[in-house]
PDB file of C-alpha atoms in Angstrom:
ATOM      1  CA  MET A   1      13.379 -29.604 -10.080  1.00  0.00           C
ATOM      2  CA  ASN A   2      13.093 -26.678 -12.405  1.00  0.00           C
ATOM      3  CA  THR A   3      10.812 -23.784 -11.154  1.00  0.00           C
ATOM      4  CA  ALA A   4      10.963 -22.118 -14.003  1.00  0.00           C
ATOM      5  CA  SER A   5       9.318 -24.676 -15.899  1.00  0.00           C
ATOM      6  CA  THR A   6       6.413 -25.047 -13.164  1.00  0.00           C
ATOM      7  CA  ALA A   7       5.886 -20.960 -11.594  1.00  0.00           C
ATOM      8  CA  PRO A   8       3.601 -19.194 -13.802  1.00  0.00           C
ATOM      9  CA  PRO A   9       5.233 -16.322 -15.782  1.00  0.00           C
ATOM     10  CA  ILE A  10       6.413 -13.114 -13.545  1.00  0.00           C
ATOM     11  CA  ARG A  11       4.217 -10.327 -14.631  1.00  0.00           C
ATOM     12  CA  LEU A  12       6.487  -7.161 -15.885  1.00  0.00           C
ATOM     13  CA  ALA A  13       5.960  -3.556 -16.476  1.00  0.00           C
ATOM     14  CA  LEU A  14       8.513  -1.350 -18.380  1.00  0.00           C
ATOM     15  CA  LEU A  15       8.851   2.491 -17.813  1.00  0.00           C
ATOM     16  CA  ASP A  16      11.261   4.176 -20.039  1.00  0.00           C
ATOM     17  CA  ASP A  17      10.027   7.255 -22.064  1.00  0.00           C
ATOM     18  CA  HIS A  18      13.023   7.061 -24.664  1.00  0.00           C
ATOM     19  CA  GLU A  19      10.496   4.970 -27.381  1.00  0.00           C
ATOM     20  CA  LEU A  20      13.079   3.438 -29.055  1.00  0.00           C
ATOM     21  CA  LEU A  21      14.747   2.024 -25.625  1.00  0.00           C
ATOM     22  CA  LEU A  22      11.391   0.848 -24.732  1.00  0.00           C
ATOM     23  CA  ASP A  23      11.022  -1.168 -27.603  1.00  0.00           C
ATOM     24  CA  SER A  24      14.209  -3.025 -27.608  1.00  0.00           C
ATOM     25  CA  LEU A  25      14.278  -3.952 -24.030  1.00  0.00           C
ATOM     26  CA  SER A  26      10.372  -4.971 -24.649  1.00  0.00           C
ATOM     27  CA  SER A  27      12.149  -7.006 -27.795  1.00  0.00           C
ATOM     28  CA  TRP A  28      14.830  -8.870 -26.085  1.00  0.00           C
ATOM     29  CA  ILE A  29      12.658  -9.914 -22.813  1.00  0.00           C
ATOM     30  CA  GLU A  30       9.387 -11.356 -25.771  1.00  0.00           C
ATOM     31  CA  LYS A  31      12.759 -13.375 -27.716  1.00  0.00           C
ATOM     32  CA  HIS A  32      14.644 -13.936 -24.545  1.00  0.00           C
ATOM     33  CA  ALA A  33      13.070 -14.265 -21.193  1.00  0.00           C
ATOM     34  CA  PRO A  34      10.204 -16.700 -21.230  1.00  0.00           C
ATOM     35  CA  ASP A  35       9.885 -16.606 -16.986  1.00  0.00           C
ATOM     36  CA  LEU A  36       8.357 -12.540 -17.709  1.00  0.00           C
ATOM     37  CA  ASP A  37       5.289 -11.429 -18.855  1.00  0.00           C
ATOM     38  CA  LEU A  38       5.555  -8.609 -20.478  1.00  0.00           C
ATOM     39  CA  VAL A  39       2.188  -7.169 -19.610  1.00  0.00           C
ATOM     40  CA  LEU A  40       3.057  -3.274 -19.334  1.00  0.00           C
ATOM     41  CA  ARG A  41       4.910  -1.218 -20.877  1.00  0.00           C
ATOM     42  CA  ALA A  42       4.807   2.880 -19.996  1.00  0.00           C
ATOM     43  CA  SER A  43       6.510   5.906 -21.266  1.00  0.00           C
ATOM     44  CA  SER A  44       5.020   7.876 -17.895  1.00  0.00           C
ATOM     45  CA  TRP A  45       4.838   7.373 -14.862  1.00  0.00           C
ATOM     46  CA  LEU A  46       1.038   8.151 -14.318  1.00  0.00           C
ATOM     47  CA  GLU A  47       0.326   5.936 -17.347  1.00  0.00           C
ATOM     48  CA  LEU A  48       1.896   3.019 -15.159  1.00  0.00           C
ATOM     49  CA  VAL A  49       0.092   3.466 -12.284  1.00  0.00           C
ATOM     50  CA  HIS A  50      -3.256   4.045 -13.957  1.00  0.00           C
ATOM     51  CA  SER A  51      -2.557   1.345 -15.906  1.00  0.00           C
ATOM     52  CA  ASP A  52      -5.089  -1.156 -15.276  1.00  0.00           C
ATOM     53  CA  GLN A  53      -2.389  -3.732 -15.558  1.00  0.00           C
ATOM     54  CA  PHE A  54      -0.408  -2.301 -12.742  1.00  0.00           C
ATOM     55  CA  PRO A  55       0.705  -3.781  -9.975  1.00  0.00           C
ATOM     56  CA  THR A  56       2.909  -5.679 -11.745  1.00  0.00           C
ATOM     57  CA  ASP A  57       5.000  -8.612 -10.266  1.00  0.00           C
ATOM     58  CA  LEU A  58       7.794  -6.509 -10.532  1.00  0.00           C
ATOM     59  CA  VAL A  59       8.459  -3.256 -12.699  1.00  0.00           C
ATOM     60  CA  ILE A  60      11.678  -2.376 -14.980  1.00  0.00           C
ATOM     61  CA  MET A  61      11.944   1.639 -14.837  1.00  0.00           C
ATOM     62  CA  ASP A  62      14.489   3.996 -15.755  1.00  0.00           C
ATOM     63  CA  LEU A  63      16.159   6.284 -13.263  1.00  0.00           C
ATOM     64  CA  GLN A  64      15.500   9.564 -15.405  1.00  0.00           C
ATOM     65  CA  LEU A  65      11.929  10.661 -16.556  1.00  0.00           C
ATOM     66  CA  ARG A  66      10.626  13.730 -18.205  1.00  0.00           C
ATOM     67  CA  GLU A  67       8.595  13.721 -14.831  1.00  0.00           C
ATOM     68  CA  THR A  68       9.091  15.478 -11.325  1.00  0.00           C
ATOM     69  CA  ILE A  69       8.538  12.483  -9.666  1.00  0.00           C
ATOM     70  CA  SER A  70      12.028  11.448  -7.606  1.00  0.00           C
ATOM     71  CA  ILE A  71      13.001   7.678  -7.903  1.00  0.00           C
ATOM     72  CA  GLY A  72      12.475   7.080  -4.170  1.00  0.00           C
ATOM     73  CA  ALA A  73       8.450   8.548  -4.624  1.00  0.00           C
ATOM     74  CA  ARG A  74       8.086   6.040  -7.285  1.00  0.00           C
ATOM     75  CA  VAL A  75      10.000   3.105  -6.098  1.00  0.00           C
ATOM     76  CA  ARG A  76       8.451   3.770  -2.592  1.00  0.00           C
ATOM     77  CA  THR A  77       5.030   3.568  -4.340  1.00  0.00           C
ATOM     78  CA  CYS A  78       5.744   0.323  -6.371  1.00  0.00           C
ATOM     79  CA  ARG A  79       6.705  -1.190  -3.715  1.00  0.00           C
ATOM     80  CA  ALA A  80       3.235  -0.104  -1.361  1.00  0.00           C
ATOM     81  CA  ALA A  81       1.611  -1.577  -3.999  1.00  0.00           C
ATOM     82  CA  GLY A  82       3.306  -5.172  -4.007  1.00  0.00           C
ATOM     83  CA  ALA A  83       5.514  -4.978  -6.928  1.00  0.00           C
ATOM     84  CA  LYS A  84       9.108  -4.694  -6.807  1.00  0.00           C
ATOM     85  CA  VAL A  85      11.183  -2.360  -8.565  1.00  0.00           C
ATOM     86  CA  ILE A  86      14.948  -2.544 -10.645  1.00  0.00           C
ATOM     87  CA  VAL A  87      15.903   0.545 -11.714  1.00  0.00           C
ATOM     88  CA  LEU A  88      18.238   1.344 -14.800  1.00  0.00           C
ATOM     89  CA  SER A  89      20.651   3.778 -15.063  1.00  0.00           C
ATOM     90  CA  ALA A  90      22.516   5.902 -17.791  1.00  0.00           C
ATOM     91  CA  VAL A  91      24.086   7.625 -15.194  1.00  0.00           C
ATOM     92  CA  ASP A  92      25.152   6.001 -12.501  1.00  0.00           C
ATOM     93  CA  THR A  93      26.038   8.401  -9.295  1.00  0.00           C
ATOM     94  CA  ALA A  94      25.749   7.320  -5.826  1.00  0.00           C
ATOM     95  CA  GLU A  95      23.261   9.213  -4.794  1.00  0.00           C
ATOM     96  CA  ASP A  96      21.020   7.755  -6.827  1.00  0.00           C
ATOM     97  CA  ARG A  97      21.790   4.379  -6.312  1.00  0.00           C
ATOM     98  CA  ASP A  98      21.838   5.137  -1.926  1.00  0.00           C
ATOM     99  CA  ALA A  99      18.022   6.840  -3.444  1.00  0.00           C
ATOM    100  CA  ALA A 100      16.368   3.814  -4.838  1.00  0.00           C
ATOM    101  CA  LEU A 101      18.095   1.342  -3.013  1.00  0.00           C
ATOM    102  CA  ALA A 102      17.331   3.308   0.423  1.00  0.00           C
ATOM    103  CA  ALA A 103      13.391   3.313  -1.322  1.00  0.00           C
ATOM    104  CA  GLY A 104      13.262  -0.141  -1.405  1.00  0.00           C
ATOM    105  CA  ALA A 105      14.592  -0.930  -5.056  1.00  0.00           C
ATOM    106  CA  VAL A 106      16.016  -4.621  -5.290  1.00  0.00           C
ATOM    107  CA  ALA A 107      18.387  -3.869  -7.731  1.00  0.00           C
ATOM    108  CA  TYR A 108      20.405  -0.637  -9.441  1.00  0.00           C
ATOM    109  CA  LEU A 109      21.728  -1.679 -12.707  1.00  0.00           C
ATOM    110  CA  SER A 110      23.737   0.252 -15.367  1.00  0.00           C
ATOM    111  CA  LYS A 111      21.802   0.353 -19.221  1.00  0.00           C
ATOM    112  CA  THR A 112      25.483  -0.079 -20.145  1.00  0.00           C
ATOM    113  CA  GLN A 113      25.414  -3.899 -18.379  1.00  0.00           C
ATOM    114  CA  PRO A 114      24.058  -6.467 -21.100  1.00  0.00           C
ATOM    115  CA  MET A 115      20.930  -7.616 -20.770  1.00  0.00           C
ATOM    116  CA  THR A 116      21.047 -10.613 -19.285  1.00  0.00           C
ATOM    117  CA  ASP A 117      22.173  -9.307 -16.193  1.00  0.00           C
ATOM    118  CA  VAL A 118      19.123  -7.453 -16.237  1.00  0.00           C
ATOM    119  CA  LEU A 119      17.171 -10.983 -16.041  1.00  0.00           C
ATOM    120  CA  ASP A 120      19.153 -12.417 -13.964  1.00  0.00           C
ATOM    121  CA  ALA A 121      18.574  -9.574 -11.386  1.00  0.00           C
ATOM    122  CA  ALA A 122      14.655 -10.094 -12.260  1.00  0.00           C
ATOM    123  CA  LEU A 123      14.489 -14.120 -11.565  1.00  0.00           C
ATOM    124  CA  ASP A 124      16.993 -13.254  -8.363  1.00  0.00           C
ATOM    125  CA  ALA A 125      14.266 -11.023  -7.324  1.00  0.00           C
ATOM    126  CA  MET A 126      11.286 -13.126  -7.892  1.00  0.00           C
ATOM    127  CA  GLY A 127      13.305 -16.088  -5.622  1.00  0.00           C
ATOM    128  CA  ARG A 128      13.905 -18.116  -9.691  1.00  0.00           C
ATOM    129  CA  GLY A 129      17.611 -16.986  -9.806  1.00  0.00           C
ATOM    130  CA  LYS A 130      20.109 -19.771 -10.556  1.00  0.00           C
ATOM    131  CA  GLY A 131      20.860 -21.162  -7.276  1.00  0.00           C
ATOM    132  CA  GLY A 132      16.913 -21.830  -7.230  1.00  0.00           C
ATOM    133  CA  ASP A 133      17.693 -22.350  -3.482  1.00  0.00           C
ATOM    134  CA  THR A 134      15.310 -19.234  -2.598  1.00  0.00           C
ATOM    135  CA  ALA A 135      11.861 -20.190  -2.254  1.00  0.00           C
ATOM    136  CA  LYS A 136       9.339 -17.693  -3.527  1.00  0.00           C
ATOM    137  CA  GLU A 137       7.002 -16.606  -0.717  1.00  0.00           C
ATOM    138  CA  PRO A 138       3.218 -16.873  -1.397  1.00  0.00           C
ATOM    139  CA  GLN A 139       1.174 -13.856  -2.367  1.00  0.00           C
ATOM    140  CA  SER A 140      -1.911 -12.615  -2.142  1.00  0.00           C
ATOM    141  CA  GLU A 141      -3.360 -10.762  -5.391  1.00  0.00           C
ATOM    142  CA  PRO A 142      -2.933  -7.559  -5.123  1.00  0.00           C
ATOM    143  CA  THR A 143      -5.817  -4.651  -4.657  1.00  0.00           C
ATOM    144  CA  TRP A 144      -4.817  -1.360  -4.791  1.00  0.00           C
ATOM    145  CA  ARG A 145      -4.314   0.524  -7.906  1.00  0.00           C
ATOM    146  CA  PRO A 146      -3.916   4.171  -7.996  1.00  0.00           C
ATOM    147  CA  LYS A 147      -7.356   6.019  -9.218  1.00  0.00           C
ATOM    148  CA  PRO A 148      -6.935   8.207 -12.478  1.00  0.00           C
ATOM    149  CA  SER A 149      -7.939  11.248 -10.990  1.00  0.00           C
ATOM    150  CA  ILE A 150      -8.934  12.034  -6.809  1.00  0.00           C
ATOM    151  CA  PRO A 151     -11.780  14.536  -6.437  1.00  0.00           C
ATOM    152  CA  GLU A 152     -10.992  17.289  -4.233  1.00  0.00           C
ATOM    153  CA  SER A 153     -13.344  16.746  -2.226  1.00  0.00           C
ATOM    154  CA  ALA A 154     -11.418  13.486  -1.484  1.00  0.00           C
ATOM    155  CA  ARG A 155      -8.964  15.607  -0.464  1.00  0.00           C
ATOM    156  CA  PRO A 156      -8.798  16.181   3.227  1.00  0.00           C
ATOM    157  CA  ARG A 157      -7.463  19.347   3.861  1.00  0.00           C
ATOM    158  CA  LEU A 158      -4.849  19.230   5.775  1.00  0.00           C
ATOM    159  CA  SER A 159      -2.026  21.397   7.840  1.00  0.00           C
ATOM    160  CA  ASP A 160       1.150  22.246   7.315  1.00  0.00           C
ATOM    161  CA  GLY A 161       2.732  19.715  10.189  1.00  0.00           C
ATOM    162  CA  GLU A 162      -0.139  16.953   9.296  1.00  0.00           C
ATOM    163  CA  ARG A 163       1.487  17.218   5.529  1.00  0.00           C
ATOM    164  CA  GLN A 164       4.869  17.180   6.734  1.00  0.00           C
ATOM    165  CA  ALA A 165       4.101  14.442   9.039  1.00  0.00           C
ATOM    166  CA  LEU A 166       2.902  12.508   6.424  1.00  0.00           C
ATOM    167  CA  THR A 167       5.598  13.063   3.956  1.00  0.00           C
ATOM    168  CA  LEU A 168       7.983  12.098   6.184  1.00  0.00           C
ATOM    169  CA  TYR A 169       6.222   9.095   7.914  1.00  0.00           C
ATOM    170  CA  ALA A 170       5.705   7.980   4.412  1.00  0.00           C
ATOM    171  CA  ASP A 171       9.208   8.652   3.235  1.00  0.00           C
ATOM    172  CA  GLY A 172      10.007   5.587   5.723  1.00  0.00           C
ATOM    173  CA  ARG A 173      10.512   7.359   9.059  1.00  0.00           C
ATOM    174  CA  THR A 174       9.228   5.990  12.609  1.00  0.00           C
ATOM    175  CA  THR A 175       6.937   8.345  14.600  1.00  0.00           C
ATOM    176  CA  SER A 176       9.859   8.972  16.743  1.00  0.00           C
ATOM    177  CA  GLU A 177      11.967  10.189  13.861  1.00  0.00           C
ATOM    178  CA  VAL A 178       9.179  11.972  12.414  1.00  0.00           C
ATOM    179  CA  ALA A 179       9.012  14.114  15.351  1.00  0.00           C
ATOM    180  CA  LYS A 180      12.370  14.278  15.585  1.00  0.00           C
ATOM    181  CA  ALA A 181      12.771  15.723  11.610  1.00  0.00           C
ATOM    182  CA  MET A 182       9.864  18.289  12.686  1.00  0.00           C
ATOM    183  CA  ASN A 183      11.771  19.080  15.943  1.00  0.00           C
ATOM    184  CA  VAL A 184       8.347  18.334  17.824  1.00  0.00           C
ATOM    185  CA  GLN A 185       7.739  16.071  20.746  1.00  0.00           C
ATOM    186  CA  TYR A 186       6.857  12.904  19.881  1.00  0.00           C
ATOM    187  CA  GLU A 187       3.028  13.225  20.963  1.00  0.00           C
ATOM    188  CA  THR A 188       3.034  16.146  19.100  1.00  0.00           C
ATOM    189  CA  ALA A 189       3.607  13.812  15.602  1.00  0.00           C
ATOM    190  CA  LYS A 190       1.510  10.988  16.959  1.00  0.00           C
ATOM    191  CA  THR A 191      -1.147  13.783  16.333  1.00  0.00           C
ATOM    192  CA  TYR A 192       0.133  15.027  13.578  1.00  0.00           C
ATOM    193  CA  LEU A 193      -0.569  11.385  12.074  1.00  0.00           C
ATOM    194  CA  ARG A 194      -3.800  10.421  13.795  1.00  0.00           C
ATOM    195  CA  ARG A 195      -5.144  13.691  12.574  1.00  0.00           C
ATOM    196  CA  VAL A 196      -4.213  12.113   9.134  1.00  0.00           C
ATOM    197  CA  ARG A 197      -5.622   8.934   9.155  1.00  0.00           C
ATOM    198  CA  GLU A 198      -8.896  10.886  11.146  1.00  0.00           C
ATOM    199  CA  LYS A 199      -9.183  13.363   8.000  1.00  0.00           C
ATOM    200  CA  TYR A 200      -8.328   9.981   5.729  1.00  0.00           C
ATOM    201  CA  GLY A 201     -11.052   7.679   6.917  1.00  0.00           C
ATOM    202  CA  LYS A 202     -13.967  10.188   7.012  1.00  0.00           C
ATOM    203  CA  ALA A 203     -12.877  10.485   3.556  1.00  0.00           C
ATOM    204  CA  GLY A 204     -14.020   7.621   2.485  1.00  0.00           C
ATOM    205  CA  ARG A 205      -9.709   6.590   1.886  1.00  0.00           C
ATOM    206  CA  PRO A 206      -8.166   4.433   4.312  1.00  0.00           C
ATOM    207  CA  THR A 207      -4.865   4.853   5.483  1.00  0.00           C
ATOM    208  CA  SER A 208      -5.004   1.878   8.390  1.00  0.00           C
ATOM    209  CA  SER A 209      -2.043   1.263   7.759  1.00  0.00           C
ATOM    210  CA  ARG A 210       1.751   2.530   6.569  1.00  0.00           C
ATOM    211  CA  ALA A 211       1.551   1.208   2.800  1.00  0.00           C
ATOM    212  CA  ASP A 212      -2.065   3.043   3.114  1.00  0.00           C
ATOM    213  CA  LEU A 213      -0.163   5.970   3.696  1.00  0.00           C
ATOM    214  CA  ILE A 214       2.341   5.802   1.573  1.00  0.00           C
ATOM    215  CA  ARG A 215      -0.190   5.171  -1.323  1.00  0.00           C
ATOM    216  CA  ARG A 216      -2.941   8.641   0.208  1.00  0.00           C
ATOM    217  CA  ALA A 217       0.297  10.679  -0.323  1.00  0.00           C
ATOM    218  CA  ALA A 218       1.482   9.343  -3.960  1.00  0.00           C
ATOM    219  CA  GLU A 219      -2.138   9.658  -5.505  1.00  0.00           C
ATOM    220  CA  ASP A 220      -2.511  13.552  -3.451  1.00  0.00           C
ATOM    221  CA  GLY A 221       0.881  14.645  -4.960  1.00  0.00           C
ATOM    222  CA  TYR A 222       2.481  14.349  -0.992  1.00  0.00           C
ATOM    223  CA  LEU A 223       5.883  12.002  -2.526  1.00  0.00           C
ATOM    224  CA  THR A 224       8.016  13.861  -5.234  1.00  0.00           C
TER     225      THR A 224
END
């Protein structure tokens, strides 16, 4: 069975702050990648996450942007929203590669590689690779989208300890690892996180899951 001919196109977003490269990548995909539906192209991080088209199934993003949001924070935010991420880099360093992959990127490619490699990585990420053995898991429609702006009244006042615990937990650590990183007892770290959830709950911004906490942390600028 030819999956590519029966499955709906993969909703794709591109993020690159170099307009010429963004144009070139967009043109190639539109001409040579019928499995990909390019629904969003953005030249800034905020333009991406504030778009009505976000989250998409897949985001292909440049490693280096003029904005100060780290690659780890960008990848984690996309993953929390339900989008898979491929990172493209003009300068391939072990540190950047490790940071992107540790945050959950499905692939890290050099911009010197041919576009066919990027396409292959995109199809593999979505279970449509040449092998054809990877079953695509059904996914529910993502319901979260970062708000264009969070009113000050909706931003809970977090103590230094609560803010640090939130940042560490949203970064992928367990509660025990948060306690160790903060050099506090497990129950103390647990209390910090409970208070964070309570404060966001009172502000009408749910944090029942780790994904929710990542979203709140990203919206309020704690993931940098």
